[in-house]
Structures are given as C-alpha cells and as structure tokens.
Coordinates of C-alpha atoms and ligand atoms in Angstrom, one line a residue:
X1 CA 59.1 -8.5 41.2
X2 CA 57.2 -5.9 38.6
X3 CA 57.3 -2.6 39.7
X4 CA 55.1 -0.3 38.5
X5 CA 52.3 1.0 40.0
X6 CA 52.7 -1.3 42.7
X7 CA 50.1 -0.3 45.7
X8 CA 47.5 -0.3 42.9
X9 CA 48.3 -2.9 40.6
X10 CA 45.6 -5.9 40.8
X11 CA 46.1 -9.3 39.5
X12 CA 43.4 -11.8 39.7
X13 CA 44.4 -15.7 39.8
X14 CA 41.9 -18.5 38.1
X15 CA 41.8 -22.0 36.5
X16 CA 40.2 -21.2 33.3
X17 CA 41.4 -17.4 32.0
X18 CA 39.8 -14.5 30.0
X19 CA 41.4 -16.4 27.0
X20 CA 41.7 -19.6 25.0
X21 CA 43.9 -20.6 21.5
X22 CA 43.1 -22.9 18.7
X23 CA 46.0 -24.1 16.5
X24 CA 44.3 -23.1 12.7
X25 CA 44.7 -25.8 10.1
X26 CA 47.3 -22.9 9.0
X27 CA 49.6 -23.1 11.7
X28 CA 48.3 -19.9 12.8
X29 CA 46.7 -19.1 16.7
X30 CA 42.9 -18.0 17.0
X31 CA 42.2 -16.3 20.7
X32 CA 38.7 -16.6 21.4
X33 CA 37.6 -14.3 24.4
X34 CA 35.4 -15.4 27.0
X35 CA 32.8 -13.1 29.5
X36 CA 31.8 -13.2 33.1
X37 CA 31.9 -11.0 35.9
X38 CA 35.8 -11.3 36.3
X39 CA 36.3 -10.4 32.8
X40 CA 33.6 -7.2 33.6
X41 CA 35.3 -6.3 36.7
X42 CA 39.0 -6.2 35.8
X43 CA 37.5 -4.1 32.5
X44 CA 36.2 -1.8 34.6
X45 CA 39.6 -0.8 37.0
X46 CA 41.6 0.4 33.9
X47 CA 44.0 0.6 31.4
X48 CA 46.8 2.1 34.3
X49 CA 46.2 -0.7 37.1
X50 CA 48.7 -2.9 35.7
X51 CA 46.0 -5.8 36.1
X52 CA 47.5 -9.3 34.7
X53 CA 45.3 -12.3 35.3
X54 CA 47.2 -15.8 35.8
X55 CA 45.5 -18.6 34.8
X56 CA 46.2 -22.2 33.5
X57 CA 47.1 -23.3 30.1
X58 CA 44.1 -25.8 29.4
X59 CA 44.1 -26.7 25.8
X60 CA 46.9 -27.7 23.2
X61 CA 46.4 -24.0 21.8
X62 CA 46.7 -22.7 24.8
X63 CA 50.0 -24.3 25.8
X64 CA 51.4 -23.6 21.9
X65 CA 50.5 -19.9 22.0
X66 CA 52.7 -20.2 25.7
X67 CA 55.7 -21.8 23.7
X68 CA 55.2 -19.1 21.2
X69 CA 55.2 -16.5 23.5
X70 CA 51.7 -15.5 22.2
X71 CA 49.7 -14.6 25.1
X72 CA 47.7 -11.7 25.2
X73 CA 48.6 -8.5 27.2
X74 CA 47.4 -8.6 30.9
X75 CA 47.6 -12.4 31.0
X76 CA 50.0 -14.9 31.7
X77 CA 49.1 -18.5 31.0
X78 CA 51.0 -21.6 32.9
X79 CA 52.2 -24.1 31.3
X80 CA 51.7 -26.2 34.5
X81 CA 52.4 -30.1 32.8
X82 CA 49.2 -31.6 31.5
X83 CA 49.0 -34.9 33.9
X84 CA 49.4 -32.3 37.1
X85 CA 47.1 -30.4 35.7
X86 CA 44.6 -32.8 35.3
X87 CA 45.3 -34.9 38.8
X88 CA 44.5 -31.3 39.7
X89 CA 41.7 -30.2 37.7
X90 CA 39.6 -33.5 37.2
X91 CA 40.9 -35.5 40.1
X92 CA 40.3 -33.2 43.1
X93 CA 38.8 -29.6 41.7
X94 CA 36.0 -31.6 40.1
X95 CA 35.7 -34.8 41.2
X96 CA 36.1 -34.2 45.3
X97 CA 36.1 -30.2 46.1
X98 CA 33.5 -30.1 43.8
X99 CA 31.4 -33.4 44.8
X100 CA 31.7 -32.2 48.9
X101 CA 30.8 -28.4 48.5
X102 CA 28.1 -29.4 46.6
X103 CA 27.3 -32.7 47.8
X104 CA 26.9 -35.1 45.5
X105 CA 28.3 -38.2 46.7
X106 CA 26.6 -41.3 46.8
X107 CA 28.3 -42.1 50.3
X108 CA 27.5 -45.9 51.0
X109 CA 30.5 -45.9 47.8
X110 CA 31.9 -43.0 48.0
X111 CA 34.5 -41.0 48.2
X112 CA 37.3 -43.1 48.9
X113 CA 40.5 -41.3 49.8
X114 CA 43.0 -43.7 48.8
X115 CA 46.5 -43.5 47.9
X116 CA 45.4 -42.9 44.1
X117 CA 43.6 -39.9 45.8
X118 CA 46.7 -38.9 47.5
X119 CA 48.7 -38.8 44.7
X120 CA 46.0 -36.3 42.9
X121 CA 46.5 -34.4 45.8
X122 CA 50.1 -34.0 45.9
X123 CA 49.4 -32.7 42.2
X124 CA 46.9 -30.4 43.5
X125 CA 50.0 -28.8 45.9
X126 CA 52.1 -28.5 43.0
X127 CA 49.6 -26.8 40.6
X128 CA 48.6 -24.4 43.7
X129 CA 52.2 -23.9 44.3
X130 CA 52.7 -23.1 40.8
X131 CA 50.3 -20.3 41.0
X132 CA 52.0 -19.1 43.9
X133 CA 55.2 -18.6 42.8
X134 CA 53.9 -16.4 39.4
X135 CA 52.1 -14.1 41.5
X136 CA 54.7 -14.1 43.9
X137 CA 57.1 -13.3 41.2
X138 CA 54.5 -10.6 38.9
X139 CA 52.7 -8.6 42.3
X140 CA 54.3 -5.6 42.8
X141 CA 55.2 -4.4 46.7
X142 CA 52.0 -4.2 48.6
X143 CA 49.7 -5.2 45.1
X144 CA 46.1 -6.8 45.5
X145 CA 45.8 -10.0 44.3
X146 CA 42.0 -11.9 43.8
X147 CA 42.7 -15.8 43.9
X148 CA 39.6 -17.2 42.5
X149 CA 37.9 -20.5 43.8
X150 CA 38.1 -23.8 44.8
X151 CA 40.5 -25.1 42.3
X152 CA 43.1 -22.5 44.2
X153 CA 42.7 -22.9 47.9
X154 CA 45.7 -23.5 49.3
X155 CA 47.1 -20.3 46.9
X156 CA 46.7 -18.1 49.8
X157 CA 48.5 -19.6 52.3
X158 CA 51.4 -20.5 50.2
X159 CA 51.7 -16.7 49.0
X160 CA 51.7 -15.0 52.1
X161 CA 55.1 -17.2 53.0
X162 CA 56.3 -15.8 49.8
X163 CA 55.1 -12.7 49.8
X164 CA 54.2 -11.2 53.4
X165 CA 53.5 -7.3 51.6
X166 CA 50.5 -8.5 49.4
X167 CA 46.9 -8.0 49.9
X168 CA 45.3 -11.5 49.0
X169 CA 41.9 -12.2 48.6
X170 CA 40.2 -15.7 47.4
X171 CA 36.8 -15.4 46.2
X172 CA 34.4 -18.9 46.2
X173 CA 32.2 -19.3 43.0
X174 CA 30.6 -21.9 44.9
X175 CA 28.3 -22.8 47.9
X176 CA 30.9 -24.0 50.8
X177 CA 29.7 -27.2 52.0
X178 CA 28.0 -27.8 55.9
X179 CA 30.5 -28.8 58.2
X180 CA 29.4 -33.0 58.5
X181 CA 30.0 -33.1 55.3
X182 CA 33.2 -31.4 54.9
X183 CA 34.5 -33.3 57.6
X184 CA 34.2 -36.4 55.5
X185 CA 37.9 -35.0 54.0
X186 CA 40.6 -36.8 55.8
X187 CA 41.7 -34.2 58.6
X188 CA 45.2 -33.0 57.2
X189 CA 43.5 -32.1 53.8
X190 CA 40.5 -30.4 55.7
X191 CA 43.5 -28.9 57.8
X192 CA 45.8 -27.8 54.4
X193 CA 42.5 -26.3 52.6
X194 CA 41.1 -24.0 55.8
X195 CA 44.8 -22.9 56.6
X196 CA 45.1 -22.3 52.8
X197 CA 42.5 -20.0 52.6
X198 CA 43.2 -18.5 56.0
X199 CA 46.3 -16.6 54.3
X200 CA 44.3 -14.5 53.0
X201 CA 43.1 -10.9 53.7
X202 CA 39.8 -11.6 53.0
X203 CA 37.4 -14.1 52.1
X204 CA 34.6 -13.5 50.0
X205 CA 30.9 -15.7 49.4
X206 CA 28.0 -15.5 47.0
X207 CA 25.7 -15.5 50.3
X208 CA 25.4 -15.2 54.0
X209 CA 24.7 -19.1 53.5
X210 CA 28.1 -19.9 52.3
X211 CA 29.9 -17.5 54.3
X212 CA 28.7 -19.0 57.4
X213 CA 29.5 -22.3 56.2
X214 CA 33.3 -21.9 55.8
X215 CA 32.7 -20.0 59.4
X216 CA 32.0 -23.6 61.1
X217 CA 34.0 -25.2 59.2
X218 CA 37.1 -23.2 60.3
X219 CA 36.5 -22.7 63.7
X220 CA 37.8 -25.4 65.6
X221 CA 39.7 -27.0 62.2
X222 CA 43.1 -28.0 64.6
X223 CA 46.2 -28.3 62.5
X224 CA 48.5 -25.6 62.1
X225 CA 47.0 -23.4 64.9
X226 CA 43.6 -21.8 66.3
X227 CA 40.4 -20.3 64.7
X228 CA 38.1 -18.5 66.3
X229 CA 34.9 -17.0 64.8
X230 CA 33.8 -13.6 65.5
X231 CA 30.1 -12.2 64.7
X232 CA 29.9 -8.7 65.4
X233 CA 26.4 -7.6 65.8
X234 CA 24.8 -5.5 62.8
X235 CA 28.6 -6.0 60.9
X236 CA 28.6 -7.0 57.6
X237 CA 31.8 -7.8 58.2
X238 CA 32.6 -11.6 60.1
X239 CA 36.1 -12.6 61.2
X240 CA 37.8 -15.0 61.6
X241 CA 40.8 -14.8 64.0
X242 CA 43.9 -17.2 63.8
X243 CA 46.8 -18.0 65.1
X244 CA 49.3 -20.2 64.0
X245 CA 50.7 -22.5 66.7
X246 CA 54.5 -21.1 67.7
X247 CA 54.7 -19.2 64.5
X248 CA 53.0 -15.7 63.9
X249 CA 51.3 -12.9 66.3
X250 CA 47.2 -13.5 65.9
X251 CA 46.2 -12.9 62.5
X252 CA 42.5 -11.9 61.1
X253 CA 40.6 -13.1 57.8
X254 CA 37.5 -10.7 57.3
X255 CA 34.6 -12.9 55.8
X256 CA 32.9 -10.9 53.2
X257 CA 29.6 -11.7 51.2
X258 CA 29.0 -10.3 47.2
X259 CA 26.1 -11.3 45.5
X260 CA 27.6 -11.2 42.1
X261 CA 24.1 -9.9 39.7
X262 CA 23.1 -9.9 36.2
X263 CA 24.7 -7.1 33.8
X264 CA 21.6 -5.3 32.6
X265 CA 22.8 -3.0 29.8
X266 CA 25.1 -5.6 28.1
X267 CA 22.1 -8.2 28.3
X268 CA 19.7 -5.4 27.0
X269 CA 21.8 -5.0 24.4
X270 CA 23.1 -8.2 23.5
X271 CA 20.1 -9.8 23.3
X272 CA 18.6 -7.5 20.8
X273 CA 20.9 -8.2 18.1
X274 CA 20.5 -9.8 14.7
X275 CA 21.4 -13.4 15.7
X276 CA 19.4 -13.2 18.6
X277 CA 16.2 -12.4 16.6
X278 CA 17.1 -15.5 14.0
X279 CA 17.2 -17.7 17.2
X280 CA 14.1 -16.1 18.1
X281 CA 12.4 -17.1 14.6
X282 CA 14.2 -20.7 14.9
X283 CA 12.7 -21.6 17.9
X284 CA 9.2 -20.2 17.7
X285 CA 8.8 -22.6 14.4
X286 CA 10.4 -25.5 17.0
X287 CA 8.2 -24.2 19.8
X288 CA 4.9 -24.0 17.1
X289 CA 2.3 -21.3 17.3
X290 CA 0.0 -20.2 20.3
X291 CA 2.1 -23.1 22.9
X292 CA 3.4 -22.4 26.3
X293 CA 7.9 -22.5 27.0
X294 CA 9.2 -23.8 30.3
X295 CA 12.7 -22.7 29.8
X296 CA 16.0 -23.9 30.9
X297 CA 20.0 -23.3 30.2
X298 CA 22.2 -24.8 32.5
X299 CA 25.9 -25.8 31.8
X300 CA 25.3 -30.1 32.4
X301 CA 26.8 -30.4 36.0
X302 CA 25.5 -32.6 38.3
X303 CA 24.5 -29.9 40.8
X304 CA 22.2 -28.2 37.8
X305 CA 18.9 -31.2 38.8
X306 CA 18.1 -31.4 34.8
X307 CA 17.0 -34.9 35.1
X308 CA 14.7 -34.0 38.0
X309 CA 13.3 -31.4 36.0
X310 CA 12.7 -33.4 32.9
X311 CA 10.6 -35.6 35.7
X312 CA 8.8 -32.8 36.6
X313 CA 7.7 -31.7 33.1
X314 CA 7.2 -35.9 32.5
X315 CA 4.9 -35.5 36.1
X316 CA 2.8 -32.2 34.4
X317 CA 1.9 -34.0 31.6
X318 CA 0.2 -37.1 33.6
X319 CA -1.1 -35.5 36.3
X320 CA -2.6 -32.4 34.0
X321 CA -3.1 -33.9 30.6
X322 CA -4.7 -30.7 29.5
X323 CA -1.3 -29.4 28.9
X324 CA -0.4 -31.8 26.3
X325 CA -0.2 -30.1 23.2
X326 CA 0.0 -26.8 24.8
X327 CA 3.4 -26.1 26.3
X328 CA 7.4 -27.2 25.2
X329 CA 10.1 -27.7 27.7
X330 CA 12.9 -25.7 25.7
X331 CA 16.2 -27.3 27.8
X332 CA 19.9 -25.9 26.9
X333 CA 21.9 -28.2 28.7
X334 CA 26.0 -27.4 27.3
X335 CA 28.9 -29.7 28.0
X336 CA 30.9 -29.2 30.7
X337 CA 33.5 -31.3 31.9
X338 CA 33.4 -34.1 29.5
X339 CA 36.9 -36.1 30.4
X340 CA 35.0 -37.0 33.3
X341 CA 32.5 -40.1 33.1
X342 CA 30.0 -39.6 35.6
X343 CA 29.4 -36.1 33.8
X344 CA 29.1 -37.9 30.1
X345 CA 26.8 -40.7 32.2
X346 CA 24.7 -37.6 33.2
X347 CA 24.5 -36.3 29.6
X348 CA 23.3 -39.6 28.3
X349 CA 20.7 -39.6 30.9
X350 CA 19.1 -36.1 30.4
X351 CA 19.4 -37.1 26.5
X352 CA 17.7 -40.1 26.7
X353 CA 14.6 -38.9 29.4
X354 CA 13.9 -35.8 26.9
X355 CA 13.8 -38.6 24.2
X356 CA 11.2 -41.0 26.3
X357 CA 9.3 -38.0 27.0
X358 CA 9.3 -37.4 23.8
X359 CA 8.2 -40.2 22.1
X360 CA 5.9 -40.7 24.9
X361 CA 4.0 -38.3 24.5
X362 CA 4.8 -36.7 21.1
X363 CA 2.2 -35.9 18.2
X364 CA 3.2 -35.3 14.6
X365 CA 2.6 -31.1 15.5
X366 CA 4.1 -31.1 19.1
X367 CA 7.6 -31.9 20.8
X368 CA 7.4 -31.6 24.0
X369 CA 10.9 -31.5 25.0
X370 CA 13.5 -29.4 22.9
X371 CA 16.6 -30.4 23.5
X372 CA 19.9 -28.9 22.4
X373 CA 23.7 -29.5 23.7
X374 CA 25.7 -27.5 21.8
X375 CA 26.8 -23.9 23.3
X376 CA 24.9 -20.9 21.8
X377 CA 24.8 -17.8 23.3
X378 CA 22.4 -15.9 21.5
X379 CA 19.9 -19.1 21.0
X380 CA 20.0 -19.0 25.5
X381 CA 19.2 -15.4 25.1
X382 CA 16.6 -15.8 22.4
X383 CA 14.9 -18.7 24.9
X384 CA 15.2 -16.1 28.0
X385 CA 13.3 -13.3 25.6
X386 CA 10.6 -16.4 24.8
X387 CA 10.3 -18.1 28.0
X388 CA 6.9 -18.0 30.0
X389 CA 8.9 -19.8 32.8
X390 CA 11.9 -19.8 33.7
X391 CA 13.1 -23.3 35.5
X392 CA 16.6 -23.1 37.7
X393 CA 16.2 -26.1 40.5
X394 CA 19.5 -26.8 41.2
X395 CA 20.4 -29.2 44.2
X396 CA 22.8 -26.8 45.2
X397 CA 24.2 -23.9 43.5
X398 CA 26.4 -21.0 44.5
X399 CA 24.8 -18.1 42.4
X400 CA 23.1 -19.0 39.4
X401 CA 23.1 -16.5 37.5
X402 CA 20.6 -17.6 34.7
X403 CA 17.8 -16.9 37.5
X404 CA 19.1 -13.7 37.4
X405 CA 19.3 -12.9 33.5
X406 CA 15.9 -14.3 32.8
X407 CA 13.7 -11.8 34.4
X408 CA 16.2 -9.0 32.8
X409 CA 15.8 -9.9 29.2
X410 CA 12.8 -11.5 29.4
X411 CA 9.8 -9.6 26.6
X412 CA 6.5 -10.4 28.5
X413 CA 7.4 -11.4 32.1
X414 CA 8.6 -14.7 33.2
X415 CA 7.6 -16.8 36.0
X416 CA 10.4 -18.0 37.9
X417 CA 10.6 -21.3 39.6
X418 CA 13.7 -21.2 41.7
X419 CA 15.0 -24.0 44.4
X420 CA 15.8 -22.8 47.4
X421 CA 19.1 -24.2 47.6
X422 CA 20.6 -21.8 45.0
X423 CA 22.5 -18.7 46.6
X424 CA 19.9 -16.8 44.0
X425 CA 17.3 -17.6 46.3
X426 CA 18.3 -15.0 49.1
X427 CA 18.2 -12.6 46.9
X428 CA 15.0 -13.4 44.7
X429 CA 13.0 -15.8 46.7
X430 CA 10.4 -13.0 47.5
X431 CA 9.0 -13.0 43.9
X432 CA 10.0 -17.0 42.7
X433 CA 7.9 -19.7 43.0
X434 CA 10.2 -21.8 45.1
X435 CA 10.6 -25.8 45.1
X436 CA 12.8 -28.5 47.4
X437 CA 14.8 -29.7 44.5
X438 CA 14.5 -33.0 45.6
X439 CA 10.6 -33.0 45.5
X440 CA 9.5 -33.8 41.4
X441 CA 5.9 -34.0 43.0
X442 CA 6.2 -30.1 44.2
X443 CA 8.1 -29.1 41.1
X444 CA 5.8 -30.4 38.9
X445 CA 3.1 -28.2 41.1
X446 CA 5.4 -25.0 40.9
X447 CA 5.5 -25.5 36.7
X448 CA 1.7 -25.8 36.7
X449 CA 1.6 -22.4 38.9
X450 CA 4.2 -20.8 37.0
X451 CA 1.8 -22.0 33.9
X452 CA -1.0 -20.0 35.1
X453 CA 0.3 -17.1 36.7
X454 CA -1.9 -13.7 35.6
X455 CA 0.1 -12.5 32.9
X456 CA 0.2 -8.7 35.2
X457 CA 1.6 -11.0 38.4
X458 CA 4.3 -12.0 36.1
X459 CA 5.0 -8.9 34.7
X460 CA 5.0 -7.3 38.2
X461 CA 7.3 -10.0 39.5
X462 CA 9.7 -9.9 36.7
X463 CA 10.1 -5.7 37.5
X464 CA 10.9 -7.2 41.0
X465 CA 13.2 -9.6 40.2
X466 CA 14.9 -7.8 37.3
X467 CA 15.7 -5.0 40.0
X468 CA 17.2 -7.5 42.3
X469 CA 19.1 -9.2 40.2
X470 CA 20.4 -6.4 39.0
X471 CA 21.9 -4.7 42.2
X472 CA 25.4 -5.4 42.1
X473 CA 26.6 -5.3 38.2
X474 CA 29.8 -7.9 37.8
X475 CA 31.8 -4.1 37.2
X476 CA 30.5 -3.3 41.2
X477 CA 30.8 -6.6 42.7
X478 CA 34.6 -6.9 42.0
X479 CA 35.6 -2.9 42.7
X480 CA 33.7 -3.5 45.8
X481 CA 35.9 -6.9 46.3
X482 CA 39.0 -4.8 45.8
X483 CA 37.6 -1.7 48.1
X484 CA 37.3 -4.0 50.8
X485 CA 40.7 -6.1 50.3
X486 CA 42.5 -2.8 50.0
X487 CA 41.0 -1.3 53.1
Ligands
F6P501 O1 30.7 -20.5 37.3 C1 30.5 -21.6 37.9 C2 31.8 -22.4 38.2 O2 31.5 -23.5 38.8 C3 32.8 -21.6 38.9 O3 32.7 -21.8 40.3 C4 34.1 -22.3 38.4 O4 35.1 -21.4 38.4 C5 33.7 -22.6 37.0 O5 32.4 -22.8 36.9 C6 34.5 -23.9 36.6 O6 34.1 -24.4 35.4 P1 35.0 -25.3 34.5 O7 35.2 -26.6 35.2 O8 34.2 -25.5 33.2 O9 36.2 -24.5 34.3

C-alpha cells in the first residue's frame, strides 16, 4: 500500500489510459499522449496529489513498454492477457454493455446469452478483478479513487471488500439504459453489475436522464440485498440506500450528475494554429467557393446515426432541389472499434451511401458528400471553424461533446441540429434545432432550417450555446467529482 500523501492522493481507473506505445522500426518506444476531460482534470489537481491512473495495456507497444518497465510516471498499465482482455473489451464492454445502454439490438435475434456469453463474462470478472487488486494495492489509506465506465462496473464492489478505507467513485461516459431494456440481462449479471456499482461512494451521470435511469434500475434489483431510492426534494443530491442481505449495516451511494462541457481556451487556441488554417485552405478548395457546409465528426459507432444523416442530406436534395450545387455535407466519421464486424459492416455502409449520393447527384464542379475516415484533429477543427451547420443526431448518446465544441470554435455562427436523445440536449436544446433521430423526414426539415437560419439568429444562438457548453470546463467537472467523493 503506497503511502504518501495518502487522504489526498487520487487515482483514476479506465480501459483505454492517458498513453499509448508503438514499437519503432528501431526497437525503440514512441508514447503518444492522448486528451479528454480525464486527462484535463487530473492535470489540473497537481504535481503533489500522487495521482496514478490504471488502465489497460491495449496494444503490442503498450504491453512491450510494460515488459520494459517503460511506462510513464503517474500511470501504471496492466498487462491483463490479451484473450481476457478482449472477452472483456469486445465481447461484453462493446458488444452487450454497450449494445443495452444504448440500445441497439435488433431483439427478434438478439442478444443471446449463451454459454459463449458466459464465458466472456467470466473474463469480464477477471479483468474487473484485475483492476481491483492494483488499486487496492497503489491507494493509499483513505485515498480517492475515480473508476471510469462501463467497461469497470463491477470494480467498485470488488474494492470495497479489499479495501473498506477508500473513497470510490465510478463515473458513466454513457447514457444508462431504461429499465425494460436492461432487464433483458439475465438477472445474476443485472444483479453482479448494480451491486458492482453500489460499492461505491458515489455515482456520477452526464444528465438527470441517466442518473435516473440507473435509479430504476437499482431499486428493486434483488440479489445480494435491498435498494431503495431516495429523492430529496430540491437535492441535487439522489441516494440510493442498500443493504446487503446478512452482511453489512445500511449503506448509501449518493447519485451525482456532471455535465462534462467543452474546454474553451484550449479550443480557442488550438484551433487557431498553423495546421488548422492549412485544413482550413484544404477544405474550402474541396468545399468550392460561395457553397453552403453541413458538418459532421463523429467517431463511427453505431449510436452516432451517420447513415440516417447521410439519408437526410440524400432527402434535402429531392425534396429541395434548389440546393443542389449549393451546399456539401463535410462528414468525419473515424474508426472506432474495428475488431468488431458489425462496426466494419457500419463503415462500409456510411462509405458506400456518401458514394451513391455522390454519384447521384454529383456534377464535375460539386461533391456533395465529403467523406473522410482517417483521424485528424485539426482538419475536425478546421470543419467546426467552416461549418454553417452543425449535424449531431445520435440515437442515443451520453454527452456529445462535438455539439458542444462547434458553437465554441465556430467563425460566423453555426446552426445546430441536435437529437434529443443526446445528454447535450438538456443542456443546449433551448438554442438547437432539435430532430427524433429516428425521423429522416424531420431531419431533412431541421438541415433545410438550419440552411436558412438569419445569419444574426445564428450568431446569437451560437453566443448561447458557446456559453452553455462551456459551463463546466473538463478541469471543473472532475475537481467537482472529487469535492463531492471526498465530502
Ligand atoms: O467517449 C465516449 C466513450 O464511449 C466512453 O464512454 C468510453 O470510455 C470510450 O468512448 C470508449 O471508447 P473505445 O472503445 O474506443 O476505447
């Protein structure tokens, strides 16, 4: 057990870390740092918190620079075996816990919890329990520690039985799915992944939305004891009260909600540099002069609703052919996920619609549809700076946080069209134009009103939003996480 600092050391528990290696044709390790409001928020605690972030060893790099000892300070990389992992990882993060909290199952098929499924699942135990047992073994007496997500629910629960002293909170990324359709999970795993979380201090939501979700979806679980919910009038604050059958005195999760927002000054000045400009250059000549941008960057889940958009733009141009010629979809859609079929199935498909529409209804001076796949920072920035609307229609979405970096780096205004069923949408529905996901017919309606906002409404709006999604910096949101946890 590490002892310094103890009370105030902070360590934060994820899948995927601040971090990643590459084995150089050399021999030699390249680290390549990644962003986000985690990375932000531990930043912003201190060189003298003792932070250390655990997180998995994903790549061959990543498990070589743990055989060599490499690591950076402040994070400590498991070398959890690579066919747990992915049981894990691909079997149950992402292809179940992923599938029911944002529900995407095609259920006449599907799921089917099988004994393959239970043997992902016992890998899923073991790669929680590995987590466990490093934190156990790294927290200080009494430390904080911020499990992240739904790859890491049943961390909790299997800490506090290590480690009674700690404070633990788990933080979802994600929405939490209604309680039908999390009761499709066979009722021990249901059981395991409530009473998981339920070792925990505190449990914290993008929204009110989500919060409540996990809410009804504990109350009444059965298993190892009893939940009951408690909504104290005018409290932020919910919680949940448990007790575990025979075992512990009654025991209280606080339920807390922070609306991770944008991070204004590094987007201000990130997307004024040199590379962003050049983007800026590259895609005006792909855009061509005096046309209209529909914008939009998504990583390609299946929650994101890119083909449905691409349906919607494909609906504009028959419905309102005086458009043709005189606006581009510019669509970022990166990898994400690719050892998974149904994802590279959902690639292909957005591919090939943007190339119908395309050659459709192309001319030798106008694409309609620009495409590209490959991760680019500064080009996504470059497109936010561009775009006259901003299109984020997700099925179902925790955050999304590129409806709340639009509107912040955006030059002239930007109309936002925004589904309702992102968490983004409590916060910035006022000033969206907001669509049913589902509805192609109503999105295509919302572009062509996006289209011809005033160019002062949009500017207005985008003040509006910008201050929204602004008020609570990733820095805030995770000091006011660890305020709460530590009481
Ligand atoms: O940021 C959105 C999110 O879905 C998080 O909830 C999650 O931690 C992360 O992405 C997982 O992404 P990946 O599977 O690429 O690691």
């Amino acid at each position: 057990m590490a002892s310094t600092h103890a009370a105030h050391q902070v360590l934060v528990a994820s899948n995927r870390g601040p971090v990643s290696y590459e084995v150089r044709g050399d021999g030699s390790l390249a680290a390549k740092r990644g962003g986000g409001g985690l990375v932000s928020g531990l930043s912003a605690i201190g060189p003298d918190a003792g932070a250390l972030w655990v997180c998995s060893a994903l790549s061959d790099g990543d498990r070589e620079a743990v055989r060599r000892g490499a690591g950076e300070a402040g994070v400590r990389m498991l070398d959890i075996p690579a066919e747990v992992h992915a049981d894990a990882y691909n079997g149950i993060a992402n292809s179940v816990l992923w599938f029911v909290h944002h529900m995407l199952y095609q259920t006449p098929l599907e799921p089917v919890f099988d004994a393959e499924f239970r043997r992902q699942w016992g890998s899923y135990e073991a790669y929680n329990r590995a987590f466990a047992e490093a934190l156990a073994e790294e927290a200080g007496e009494g430390a904080a520690v911020l499990v992240q997500d739904y790859h890491l629910c049943l961390v909790p629960g299997m800490l506090r039985e290590l480690r009674p002293d700690l404070r633990i909170g788990h933080f979802s990324h994600t929405p939490w799915a209604p309680t039908e359709y999390f009761a499709m999970l066979p009722d021990d795993i249901r059981q395991q992944l409530v009473w998981g979380m339920l070792g925990a201090d505190q449990l914290g939501f993008l929204t009110y939305r989500w919060a409540g979700a996990f809410m009804d979806c504990a109350r009444g679980v059965g298993g190892e004891g009893h939940v009951e919910a408690g909504w104290p009038a005018g409290d932020p604050v919910k919680y949940l009260k448990h007790t575990r059958t025979g075992l512990a005195p009654q025991t209280t999760t606080r339920v807390t909600v922070h609306g991770l927002g944008a991070d204004a000054e590094f987007l201000h000045a990130r997307s004024h540099e040199a590379d962003v400009e050049e983007r800026m250059a590259a895609l005006r000549e792909e855009i061509g002069a005096g046309r209209k941008t529909i914008v939009r960057v998504d990583r390609t889940e299946l929650s994101k609703n890119i083909v449905r958009g691409l349906l919607a733009y494909r609906q504009l141009l028959d419905d309102r052919p005086e458009w043709r010629e005189r606006v581009v979809h510019v669509a970022f859609a990166y990898p994400s996920r690719q050892d998974l079929a149904v994802y590279r199935d959902y690639t292909a498909e957005v591919q090939r619609l943007a190339e119908e529409i395309n050659s459709r209804y192309g001319t030798p001076g106008w694409t309609p549809v620009v495409l590209h796949v490959k991760d680019d920072f500064a080009r996504s920035l470059a497109a936010y700076r561009l775009a006259d609307v901003a299109l984020v229609n997700p099925i179902r979405d925790g955050m999304n946080l590129v409806a709340k970096e639009v509107p912040v780096v955006s030059d002239e205004g930007c109309a936002l069209v925004l589904s309702r069923e992102a968490g983004a949408y409590q916060e910035l529905g006022k000033d969206a134009i907001v669509v049913n996901p589902y509805d192609v017919l109503g999105t295509a309606n919302a572009l062509h009103e996006a289209l011809t906002m005033p160019v002062e409404e949009r500017a207005e709006r985008t003040k509006r939003l910008a201050a929204a999604a602004t008020a609570l910096p990733p820095a805030q949101w995770f000091l006011e996480q660890l305020e709460a946890l530590r009481g």
